[in-house]
CSV table of C-alpha atoms and ligand atoms in Angstrom, one decimal:
chain,number,residue,atom,x,y,z
Z,315,MET,CA,1.0,22.1,-2.0
Z,316,GLU,CA,4.3,21.6,-0.5
Z,317,ARG,CA,4.7,19.9,2.6
Z,318,LYS,CA,8.3,20.8,3.9
Z,319,GLU,CA,8.9,19.0,6.7
Z,320,SER,CA,7.2,15.9,6.2
Z,321,SER,CA,9.5,15.7,2.6
Z,322,LYS,CA,12.0,16.4,4.6
Z,323,LEU,CA,12.1,13.9,7.4
Z,324,TYR,CA,10.9,11.5,4.2
Z,325,LYS,CA,14.6,12.4,3.0
Z,326,GLU,CA,16.1,11.3,5.6
Z,327,ALA,CA,13.3,7.9,6.5
Z,328,CYS,CA,15.1,6.8,3.0
Z,329,ARG,CA,18.6,6.4,4.1
Z,330,TYR,CA,17.6,4.6,7.0
Z,331,ILE,CA,14.4,2.6,6.1
Z,332,PRO,CA,14.0,0.9,3.1
Z,333,GLY,CA,11.7,2.9,1.2
Z,334,GLY,CA,11.6,5.0,3.9
Z,335,VAL,CA,8.7,3.3,5.7
Z,336,ASN,CA,7.7,0.1,7.7
Z,337,SER,CA,4.8,-0.4,5.3
Z,338,PRO,CA,4.6,-0.1,1.7
Z,339,VAL,CA,1.1,1.8,1.2
Z,340,ARG,CA,2.2,5.0,3.3
Z,341,ALA,CA,5.1,5.6,0.6
Z,342,PHE,CA,2.5,7.3,-1.4
Z,343,LYS,CA,4.7,5.8,-4.9
Z,344,SER,CA,0.8,5.3,-6.5
Z,345,VAL,CA,-0.4,9.0,-6.0
Z,346,GLY,CA,3.2,10.3,-6.8
Z,347,LEU,CA,3.7,12.3,-3.9
Z,348,ASP,CA,5.9,11.9,-0.8
Z,349,PRO,CA,4.2,11.0,2.3
Z,350,LEU,CA,2.9,12.7,5.0
Z,351,PHE,CA,4.2,12.6,8.1
Z,352,VAL,CA,2.3,12.7,11.3
Z,353,LYS,CA,2.2,14.6,14.4
Z,354,GLU,CA,-0.9,13.4,16.3
Z,355,ALA,CA,-4.7,12.9,15.7
Z,356,LYS,CA,-7.5,13.2,18.1
Z,357,GLY,CA,-11.5,12.5,17.1
Z,358,SER,CA,-11.4,12.4,13.1
Z,359,ARG,CA,-8.7,14.9,11.9
Z,360,ILE,CA,-5.1,14.0,11.7
Z,361,THR,CA,-2.2,17.0,12.1
Z,362,ASP,CA,1.1,16.2,10.0
Z,363,VAL,CA,4.5,17.3,11.1
Z,364,ASP,CA,3.6,20.3,9.2
Z,365,GLY,CA,1.0,21.9,11.4
Z,366,ARG,CA,-2.2,21.2,8.1
Z,367,GLU,CA,-5.0,19.6,9.9
Z,368,TYR,CA,-6.6,16.9,7.9
Z,369,ILE,CA,-10.3,15.4,7.9
Z,370,ASP,CA,-9.1,11.4,8.4
Z,371,TYR,CA,-10.5,9.1,6.4
Z,372,ILE,CA,-7.9,6.1,7.0
Z,373,GLY,CA,-8.5,5.5,10.8
Z,374,SER,CA,-5.3,3.6,10.8
Z,375,TRP,CA,-6.7,1.4,8.0
Z,376,GLY,CA,-9.7,0.0,10.8
Z,377,PRO,CA,-8.7,0.0,13.7
Z,378,MET,CA,-10.1,3.5,15.3
Z,379,ILE,CA,-14.2,3.3,14.5
Z,380,LEU,CA,-14.2,5.9,17.8
Z,381,GLY,CA,-12.0,8.2,16.4
Z,382,HIS,CA,-8.0,8.8,16.8
Z,383,GLY,CA,-6.8,9.3,20.6
Z,384,SER,CA,-10.8,8.3,21.9
Z,385,GLN,CA,-10.3,8.1,26.0
Z,386,VAL,CA,-12.9,5.1,26.2
Z,387,ALA,CA,-9.5,3.5,24.3
Z,388,THR,CA,-7.1,4.6,26.7
Z,389,LYS,CA,-9.1,4.6,30.7
Z,390,ASP,CA,-7.4,2.5,33.2
Z,391,VAL,CA,-4.8,2.0,30.3
Z,392,ALA,CA,-1.8,3.8,32.6
Z,393,ARG,CA,-2.6,1.5,35.8
Z,394,PHE,CA,-1.9,-1.5,33.0
Z,395,ILE,CA,1.4,0.0,32.4
Z,396,GLU,CA,2.8,0.6,35.8
Z,397,ALA,CA,1.6,-3.0,36.0
Z,398,GLY,CA,4.6,-4.2,33.8
Z,399,THR,CA,3.8,-4.2,30.0
Z,400,SER,CA,4.6,-8.1,29.5
Z,401,TYR,CA,5.0,-11.3,31.1
Z,402,GLY,CA,5.1,-14.3,29.3
Z,403,PHE,CA,2.3,-15.3,31.8
Z,404,ALA,CA,-1.3,-16.3,31.6
Z,405,THR,CA,-3.4,-13.5,32.5
Z,406,GLY,CA,-7.0,-12.8,33.9
Z,407,ALA,CA,-7.3,-9.9,30.6
Z,408,GLU,CA,-6.6,-12.8,28.2
Z,409,VAL,CA,-9.8,-14.9,29.7
Z,410,ASP,CA,-11.7,-11.7,29.2
Z,411,MET,CA,-11.0,-10.6,26.0
Z,412,ALA,CA,-11.9,-14.3,24.7
Z,413,LYS,CA,-15.2,-14.3,26.6
Z,414,LEU,CA,-16.0,-11.1,24.9
Z,415,ILE,CA,-15.3,-12.2,21.6
Z,416,ILE,CA,-16.5,-15.6,21.6
Z,417,GLU,CA,-19.7,-14.1,22.8
Z,418,ALA,CA,-19.8,-11.7,19.8
Z,419,TYR,CA,-19.3,-14.4,17.2
Z,420,PRO,CA,-20.9,-17.4,18.1
Z,421,SER,CA,-19.5,-19.2,15.6
Z,422,MET,CA,-16.3,-19.2,17.9
Z,423,ASP,CA,-16.3,-21.4,20.7
Z,424,LYS,CA,-12.6,-20.8,21.3
Z,425,VAL,CA,-10.0,-18.2,19.9
Z,426,ARG,CA,-6.1,-17.4,20.0
Z,427,MET,CA,-5.0,-14.0,20.5
Z,428,VAL,CA,-2.0,-13.0,18.2
Z,429,ASN,CA,-0.2,-9.9,17.3
Z,430,SER,CA,-1.4,-9.0,13.6
Z,431,GLY,CA,-3.3,-9.9,10.9
Z,432,THR,CA,-1.0,-11.4,8.8
Z,433,GLU,CA,-0.1,-14.0,12.2
Z,434,ALA,CA,-4.1,-14.8,12.8
Z,435,THR,CA,-4.6,-16.1,9.0
Z,436,MET,CA,-1.2,-17.9,8.4
Z,437,SER,CA,-2.1,-19.8,11.8
Z,438,ALA,CA,-6.0,-20.4,11.0
Z,439,LEU,CA,-5.0,-21.9,7.4
Z,440,ARG,CA,-2.3,-24.1,9.6
Z,441,VAL,CA,-4.8,-25.3,11.8
Z,442,ALA,CA,-7.1,-25.9,9.0
Z,443,ARG,CA,-4.6,-27.8,7.6
Z,444,GLY,CA,-4.0,-29.7,10.7
Z,445,PHE,CA,-6.9,-30.0,11.2
Z,446,THR,CA,-8.5,-32.0,7.4
Z,447,GLY,CA,-4.8,-33.2,6.9
Z,448,ARG,CA,-5.0,-31.4,3.3
Z,449,ASP,CA,-2.7,-29.2,1.8
Z,450,LYS,CA,-4.4,-27.1,-0.7
Z,451,ILE,CA,-5.9,-24.1,0.0
Z,452,LEU,CA,-8.0,-21.4,-2.0
Z,453,LYS,CA,-8.3,-17.5,-2.2
Z,454,PHE,CA,-10.5,-14.9,-4.0
Z,455,GLU,CA,-8.4,-12.5,-7.1
Z,456,GLY,CA,-8.3,-9.4,-4.9
Z,457,CYS,CA,-8.3,-10.4,-1.6
Z,458,TYR,CA,-5.5,-9.3,1.0
Z,459,HIS,CA,-4.9,-11.6,4.0
Z,460,GLY,CA,-1.1,-10.5,4.7
Z,461,HIS,CA,2.1,-10.8,3.5
Z,462,SER,CA,2.7,-14.6,4.6
Z,463,ASP,CA,3.7,-16.5,1.9
Z,464,ALA,CA,1.0,-18.9,0.9
Z,465,LEU,CA,-1.5,-16.1,0.8
Z,466,LEU,CA,0.7,-13.3,-1.4
Z,467,VAL,CA,-0.8,-14.7,-4.6
Z,468,ARG,CA,-3.3,-11.9,-6.5
Z,469,SER,CA,-4.1,-10.1,-3.4
Z,470,GLY,CA,-5.1,-6.8,-3.2
Z,471,SER,CA,-3.8,-3.3,-2.0
Z,472,GLY,CA,-0.5,-2.5,-1.8
Z,473,THR,CA,0.2,-5.3,-4.2
Z,474,LEU,CA,-2.9,-4.4,-6.7
Z,475,THR,CA,-0.7,-1.0,-6.8
Z,476,PHE,CA,2.5,-1.9,-7.2
Z,477,GLY,CA,1.0,-4.2,-10.0
Z,478,VAL,CA,3.0,-7.2,-7.9
Z,479,ALA,CA,1.0,-10.8,-8.8
Z,480,THR,CA,2.9,-12.8,-6.8
Z,481,SER,CA,5.8,-11.4,-4.4
Z,482,ALA,CA,9.4,-12.3,-4.9
Z,483,GLY,CA,11.2,-14.5,-2.4
Z,484,VAL,CA,8.1,-16.7,-2.7
Z,485,PRO,CA,9.2,-20.3,-3.8
Z,486,ALA,CA,7.1,-21.6,-6.0
Z,487,ASP,CA,6.6,-24.9,-4.4
Z,488,VAL,CA,5.0,-22.6,-1.0
Z,489,VAL,CA,2.1,-21.7,-3.5
Z,490,LYS,CA,1.6,-24.9,-5.5
Z,491,HIS,CA,-1.3,-25.2,-3.0
Z,492,THR,CA,-2.7,-22.3,-3.4
Z,493,LEU,CA,-5.6,-21.8,-6.0
Z,494,VAL,CA,-7.2,-18.3,-7.0
Z,495,SER,CA,-11.3,-17.9,-8.0
Z,496,GLY,CA,-12.9,-14.9,-9.5
Z,497,TYR,CA,-14.5,-12.9,-6.2
Z,498,ASN,CA,-18.8,-13.3,-6.7
Z,499,ASN,CA,-17.9,-16.1,-9.6
Z,500,ILE,CA,-20.1,-18.5,-8.1
Z,501,GLU,CA,-19.4,-20.6,-11.7
Z,502,GLU,CA,-15.8,-20.5,-11.7
Z,503,LEU,CA,-16.1,-21.8,-7.5
Z,504,ARG,CA,-18.0,-25.0,-8.4
Z,505,ASN,CA,-15.3,-25.7,-11.1
Z,506,VAL,CA,-12.8,-25.2,-8.4
Z,507,PHE,CA,-14.7,-27.7,-6.0
Z,508,SER,CA,-15.5,-30.1,-8.5
Z,509,GLN,CA,-11.4,-30.3,-9.9
Z,510,HIS,CA,-10.5,-30.8,-6.3
Z,511,LYS,CA,-12.8,-32.6,-5.0
Z,512,ASP,CA,-12.1,-33.3,-1.6
Z,513,GLU,CA,-8.4,-31.8,-1.3
Z,514,ILE,CA,-9.6,-28.2,-0.4
Z,515,ALA,CA,-8.5,-27.5,3.4
Z,516,ALA,CA,-9.6,-24.3,3.3
Z,517,VAL,CA,-11.2,-21.7,1.7
Z,518,ILE,CA,-10.1,-17.8,3.2
Z,519,LEU,CA,-12.2,-14.6,2.0
Z,520,GLU,CA,-13.1,-11.3,3.0
Z,521,PRO,CA,-16.5,-11.1,3.6
Z,522,ILE,CA,-17.0,-7.5,2.3
Z,523,ALA,CA,-13.6,-7.2,-0.3
Z,524,GLY,CA,-12.2,-4.1,1.3
Z,525,ASN,CA,-8.3,-4.5,0.0
Z,526,MET,CA,-9.0,-4.0,-3.8
Z,527,GLY,CA,-11.6,-1.0,-2.7
Z,528,VAL,CA,-14.9,-2.2,-1.6
Z,529,VAL,CA,-16.6,-4.6,-3.2
Z,530,ALA,CA,-19.9,-6.4,-1.7
Z,531,PRO,CA,-19.8,-9.6,-2.1
Z,532,GLU,CA,-23.3,-11.5,-3.6
Z,533,LEU,CA,-25.1,-13.5,-1.0
Z,534,GLU,CA,-26.2,-16.1,-3.6
Z,535,PHE,CA,-21.6,-16.8,-3.8
Z,536,LEU,CA,-21.3,-16.6,0.1
Z,537,SER,CA,-24.3,-19.1,0.7
Z,538,GLU,CA,-22.4,-20.9,-2.2
Z,539,LEU,CA,-19.4,-21.2,-0.3
Z,540,ARG,CA,-20.5,-22.2,2.6
Z,541,SER,CA,-22.8,-25.1,0.8
Z,542,LEU,CA,-19.5,-26.1,-0.9
Z,543,THR,CA,-17.2,-25.9,1.8
Z,544,LYS,CA,-20.0,-27.9,4.2
Z,545,GLU,CA,-20.6,-30.3,1.6
Z,546,GLN,CA,-16.9,-31.5,0.9
Z,547,GLY,CA,-15.3,-30.7,5.2
Z,548,THR,CA,-13.4,-27.9,3.8
Z,549,VAL,CA,-13.1,-25.3,6.4
Z,550,LEU,CA,-14.9,-21.9,5.8
Z,551,ILE,CA,-12.5,-19.2,7.1
Z,552,PHE,CA,-14.1,-15.4,7.2
Z,553,ASP,CA,-11.0,-12.6,7.4
Z,554,GLU,CA,-13.0,-10.5,9.2
Z,555,VAL,CA,-9.6,-8.5,10.2
Z,556,ILE,CA,-11.2,-5.4,8.5
Z,557,THR,CA,-15.0,-6.4,9.2
Z,558,GLY,CA,-14.9,-7.7,12.7
Z,559,PHE,CA,-16.6,-5.3,15.2
Z,560,ARG,CA,-17.2,-2.7,12.3
Z,561,VAL,CA,-19.5,-3.8,9.9
Z,562,ALA,CA,-21.9,-4.7,13.0
Z,563,TYR,CA,-21.1,-6.1,16.5
Z,564,GLY,CA,-20.7,-9.6,14.8
Z,565,GLY,CA,-19.0,-9.2,11.6
Z,566,ALA,CA,-19.9,-9.4,8.4
Z,567,GLN,CA,-21.1,-13.0,9.1
Z,568,SER,CA,-23.8,-11.9,11.6
Z,569,TYR,CA,-24.3,-9.0,8.9
Z,570,PHE,CA,-25.1,-11.6,6.1
Z,571,GLY,CA,-26.0,-14.6,8.6
Z,572,ILE,CA,-23.6,-16.8,7.0
Z,573,GLU,CA,-21.7,-18.8,9.7
Z,574,PRO,CA,-17.9,-19.4,9.2
Z,575,ASP,CA,-16.0,-22.6,10.1
Z,576,MET,CA,-13.0,-20.4,11.2
Z,577,THR,CA,-12.7,-16.5,11.7
Z,578,CYS,CA,-10.0,-13.9,12.0
Z,579,LEU,CA,-9.7,-10.6,13.5
Z,580,GLY,CA,-7.3,-7.7,13.7
Z,581,LYS,CA,-7.1,-4.3,13.6
Z,582,ILE,CA,-10.2,-2.6,15.9
Z,583,ILE,CA,-9.4,-5.3,18.5
Z,584,GLY,CA,-6.3,-3.6,19.3
Z,585,ALA,CA,-7.8,-0.3,19.1
Z,586,GLY,CA,-4.1,0.8,17.5
Z,587,LEU,CA,-2.3,-1.6,19.2
Z,588,PRO,CA,-0.8,-4.6,17.2
Z,589,VAL,CA,-3.4,-7.4,17.6
Z,590,GLY,CA,-5.0,-10.3,15.7
Z,591,ALA,CA,-7.2,-13.3,16.1
Z,592,PHE,CA,-8.5,-16.5,15.1
Z,593,GLY,CA,-10.3,-18.7,16.6
Z,594,GLY,CA,-13.2,-21.5,15.4
Z,595,LYS,CA,-15.4,-24.0,16.3
Z,596,ALA,CA,-13.5,-26.3,19.9
Z,597,GLU,CA,-12.8,-29.0,17.3
Z,598,ILE,CA,-11.0,-27.4,15.1
Z,599,MET,CA,-9.0,-25.0,17.6
Z,600,ASP,CA,-8.3,-28.2,19.9
Z,601,CYS,CA,-5.9,-28.9,16.9
Z,602,LEU,CA,-3.3,-25.9,18.3
Z,603,ALA,CA,-0.3,-27.5,20.6
Z,604,PRO,CA,-0.4,-28.0,23.6
Z,605,LEU,CA,-3.4,-29.9,22.9
Z,606,GLY,CA,-2.9,-31.1,19.6
Z,607,PRO,CA,-0.3,-31.3,17.2
Z,608,VAL,CA,-0.7,-28.1,15.0
Z,609,TYR,CA,2.1,-25.6,16.4
Z,610,GLN,CA,1.3,-21.8,16.8
Z,611,ALA,CA,3.2,-19.7,19.4
Z,612,GLY,CA,3.8,-16.2,20.1
Z,613,THR,CA,6.1,-14.1,22.4
Z,614,LEU,CA,3.8,-11.1,22.7
Z,615,SER,CA,0.6,-12.4,22.5
Z,616,GLY,CA,-2.2,-11.5,24.3
Z,617,ASN,CA,-0.3,-8.5,26.0
Z,618,PRO,CA,-2.1,-7.4,29.0
Z,619,LEU,CA,-2.0,-4.0,27.3
Z,620,ALA,CA,-3.6,-4.9,23.8
Z,621,MET,CA,-6.1,-6.6,25.5
Z,622,LYS,CA,-6.6,-3.7,28.0
Z,623,MET,CA,-7.2,-1.2,25.0
Z,624,GLY,CA,-9.0,-3.5,23.1
Z,625,MET,CA,-11.2,-4.7,25.5
Z,626,ASN,CA,-12.2,-1.1,26.6
Z,627,VAL,CA,-13.2,-0.4,22.8
Z,628,LEU,CA,-15.1,-3.7,22.2
Z,629,ASN,CA,-17.2,-3.2,25.3
Z,630,HIS,CA,-18.0,0.2,24.3
Z,631,LEU,CA,-19.3,-0.9,20.9
Z,632,ARG,CA,-21.4,-4.2,22.6
Z,633,ASP,CA,-22.7,-1.1,24.6
Z,634,HIS,CA,-23.4,1.4,22.0
Z,635,PRO,CA,-24.7,-1.0,19.0
Z,636,GLU,CA,-26.1,2.4,17.6
Z,637,ILE,CA,-22.5,3.4,16.4
Z,638,TYR,CA,-23.2,0.8,13.7
Z,639,GLU,CA,-26.6,2.2,12.5
Z,640,ASP,CA,-24.9,5.8,13.0
Z,641,ILE,CA,-21.7,4.9,10.9
Z,642,GLU,CA,-23.8,2.9,8.3
Z,643,ASP,CA,-26.1,6.4,8.1
Z,644,LYS,CA,-23.0,8.4,7.6
Z,645,ALA,CA,-21.8,6.1,4.6
Z,646,LYS,CA,-24.9,6.3,2.8
Z,647,PHE,CA,-24.8,9.8,3.6
Z,648,LEU,CA,-21.3,10.2,1.7
Z,649,GLU,CA,-22.6,8.0,-0.7
Z,650,GLU,CA,-25.7,10.1,-1.9
Z,651,GLY,CA,-23.5,13.2,-1.8
Z,652,PHE,CA,-20.6,11.8,-4.1
Z,653,LEU,CA,-23.1,10.3,-6.5
Z,654,LYS,CA,-24.9,13.8,-6.4
Z,655,ASN,CA,-21.3,15.4,-7.2
Z,656,ILE,CA,-20.5,12.7,-9.9
Z,657,LYS,CA,-23.5,13.3,-12.2
Z,658,GLU,CA,-23.5,17.2,-11.7
Z,659,THR,CA,-19.8,16.9,-13.1
Z,660,GLY,CA,-19.9,13.6,-15.2
Z,661,ALA,CA,-17.1,12.2,-13.4
Z,662,LYS,CA,-16.1,8.6,-14.4
Z,663,ALA,CA,-16.9,7.0,-11.5
Z,664,GLN,CA,-18.7,4.6,-8.9
Z,665,VAL,CA,-19.7,4.5,-6.0
Z,666,VAL,CA,-19.9,1.1,-3.9
Z,667,ARG,CA,-20.7,0.8,-0.1
Z,668,CYS,CA,-21.6,-2.3,1.9
Z,669,ALA,CA,-22.8,-1.7,5.4
Z,670,GLY,CA,-20.4,1.5,6.5
Z,671,MET,CA,-17.7,0.2,4.5
Z,672,LEU,CA,-17.7,2.6,0.9
Z,673,CYS,CA,-15.2,3.3,-1.8
Z,674,LEU,CA,-15.1,5.8,-5.0
Z,675,PHE,CA,-13.9,4.3,-8.4
Z,676,PHE,CA,-12.4,5.6,-11.3
Z,677,THR,CA,-14.5,3.6,-14.2
Z,678,ASP,CA,-17.4,3.5,-16.3
Z,679,ARG,CA,-18.3,0.6,-15.1
Z,680,GLU,CA,-20.2,-1.4,-12.0
Z,681,ILE,CA,-18.1,-3.1,-9.9
Z,682,LYS,CA,-18.6,-6.6,-8.7
Z,683,THR,CA,-15.0,-8.2,-9.7
Z,684,TYR,CA,-11.8,-7.9,-9.3
Z,685,GLN,CA,-11.6,-7.6,-13.3
Z,686,ASP,CA,-14.5,-4.2,-12.9
Z,687,VAL,CA,-12.0,-2.9,-10.3
Z,688,MET,CA,-9.1,-3.7,-12.5
Z,689,THR,CA,-10.8,-1.0,-15.0
Z,690,CYS,CA,-10.1,1.8,-12.5
Z,691,ASP,CA,-7.8,5.0,-13.6
Z,692,THR,CA,-5.1,5.0,-11.5
Z,693,GLU,CA,-3.7,8.2,-12.4
Z,694,MET,CA,-7.4,10.0,-11.6
Z,695,TYR,CA,-7.5,8.3,-8.5
Z,696,ALA,CA,-4.0,10.2,-8.1
Z,697,ARG,CA,-5.0,13.5,-9.4
Z,698,TYR,CA,-8.5,13.2,-6.8
Z,699,PHE,CA,-6.7,12.5,-4.1
Z,700,SER,CA,-4.4,15.2,-4.4
Z,701,GLY,CA,-7.1,17.5,-4.5
Z,702,MET,CA,-8.5,15.8,-1.9
Z,703,LEU,CA,-5.2,16.3,0.6
Z,704,ASP,CA,-4.9,20.2,-0.8
Z,705,GLY,CA,-8.6,20.9,0.4
Z,706,GLY,CA,-7.8,18.9,3.7
Z,707,ILE,CA,-9.2,15.3,3.0
Z,708,LEU,CA,-7.0,12.7,3.9
Z,709,LEU,CA,-8.2,9.7,2.0
Z,710,ALA,CA,-6.3,6.0,1.4
Z,711,PRO,CA,-3.5,7.1,-1.1
Z,712,ALA,CA,-4.4,4.3,-3.4
Z,713,GLN,CA,-7.3,3.5,-5.6
Z,714,PHE,CA,-7.9,0.1,-4.3
Z,715,GLU,CA,-9.0,1.1,-0.5
Z,716,GLY,CA,-12.5,2.1,1.2
Z,717,ILE,CA,-12.7,5.0,3.2
Z,718,PHE,CA,-12.9,4.3,6.8
Z,719,LEU,CA,-15.4,5.9,9.1
Z,720,SER,CA,-15.0,6.3,11.9
Z,721,ALA,CA,-18.1,7.8,15.6
Z,722,ALA,CA,-15.9,10.8,15.7
Z,723,HIS,CA,-16.4,12.0,12.6
Z,724,THR,CA,-19.3,15.0,12.5
Z,725,LYS,CA,-21.9,16.4,9.8
Z,726,GLU,CA,-19.7,18.9,9.6
Z,727,ASP,CA,-16.7,16.8,8.6
Z,728,LEU,CA,-18.3,14.8,5.8
Z,729,GLU,CA,-20.3,17.8,4.5
Z,730,LYS,CA,-17.2,19.8,4.6
Z,731,THR,CA,-16.3,16.4,2.7
Z,732,LEU,CA,-18.5,16.5,0.1
Z,733,GLU,CA,-17.9,20.2,-0.8
Z,734,VAL,CA,-14.4,19.5,-1.5
Z,735,ASN,CA,-15.2,16.2,-3.4
Z,736,ARG,CA,-17.6,18.3,-5.7
Z,737,MET,CA,-14.8,20.8,-6.5
Z,738,VAL,CA,-11.6,18.6,-6.7
Z,739,LEU,CA,-14.3,16.3,-9.4
Z,740,LYS,CA,-15.5,19.7,-10.6
Z,741,GLU,CA,-11.8,20.9,-11.8
Z,742,MET,CA,-10.7,17.2,-12.7
Z,743,TYR,CA,-14.1,16.8,-15.6
Z,744,ASN,CA,-14.7,20.5,-16.4
Z,745,GLY,CA,-11.5,22.4,-15.4
D,1970,PLP,C1,-4.8,-5.7,7.0
D,1970,PLP,C2,-5.7,-6.9,6.8
D,1970,PLP,C3,-4.7,-8.4,6.9
D,1970,PLP,C4,-3.7,-7.9,7.6
D,1970,PLP,O1,-3.6,-7.6,9.0
D,1970,PLP,P1,-2.1,-6.8,9.6
D,1970,PLP,O2,-2.4,-6.6,10.8
D,1970,PLP,O3,-2.1,-6.0,8.7
D,1970,PLP,O4,-0.9,-8.0,9.5
D,1970,PLP,C5,-5.6,-9.0,6.7
D,1970,PLP,N1,-6.7,-9.2,6.1
D,1970,PLP,C6,-7.3,-8.7,6.4
D,1970,PLP,C7,-8.6,-9.0,5.2
D,1970,PLP,C8,-7.0,-7.3,5.7
D,1970,PLP,O5,-7.4,-6.0,5.9
């Protein structure tokens, strides 16, 4: 289906912006289409510049848990704009936000605000290294933690899609301290810890992997990780930039009942404005300047507008815990529907759901590890994506991303999604 205005804008954008986009996955490269340009969005719906409306399952890649244009999120924000948008001084809003986050995450004694998830993970690693006096860090295959040098090693999403194992422009000297192990691979984890005994400053992971599609962690893997890190004085960092305030108000750590030493947040806590946060035990966080020797700073960090909108959403989520049940129910409804459609059409596909996170993989292999994910047929996904888009359903334009549900998705949205899903799979496998 043609999207004339989008294609026109894209052409123009390509003259001024590398690849026409400010973040690679927006380019629709891996599904072989021109990218969509958005005019506006409300609730579960997004409207493109050609005037076509879609049910949106990207939700700005996570932040929009209450749906687009939520009046809960924007309440009193005009007053904050009139009061000046940034001061370079401390404000009460930052104190309120810190308190709100710490109350939700008992593993955190202190928290610092930054402007993106990338900044949060990068800074968390620096503190962990400063705190332990060690250089080595460990990450897991297929986990994405933003685009800072040390973490851009076998990461997910964009880098999986584009088959870039390690980005150009990252010196080998910078990543030589980054160890990589397999997600859900307990044996390999034990080997890494015995090979580098007492040398690893920090382990960082997505407690539910959301950047290689959705991969659920095995509980045994998480608890082994917790006990090995405790044993060796390694800082365990949960990157909850997606899962934080999404799978439960207290994030994946409360969902699984496993406490990390540090936590990174982003996405939902900014309600669509640029925000990140990292926090943890006081003895670790107090290594930060101005108290300690680890430097970290930000001109716009904790800016009042982002604090206000973020708090509006977090307060609402805290007061409405039923939202989490609702989102998980919606995810289950889609999961069951997808499975039924797969069976009926003979599609070679898998559905993975963990809490309210969900993903449809085009492979006949059960999905537990990064290697399983890599067996997916991305060309089939491209066809699927295109069919769904033409049917008015906007999915992530890449196989290695999940479905983001919100409180705004209605039963009718989900039913329509399943109906289009059935038709598209039928066309793909029988047509
Ligand atoms: C999105 C994401 C990041 C990076 O956040 P940005 O705000 O895009 O820099 C880090 N970790 C995870 C798990 C993410 O999903």
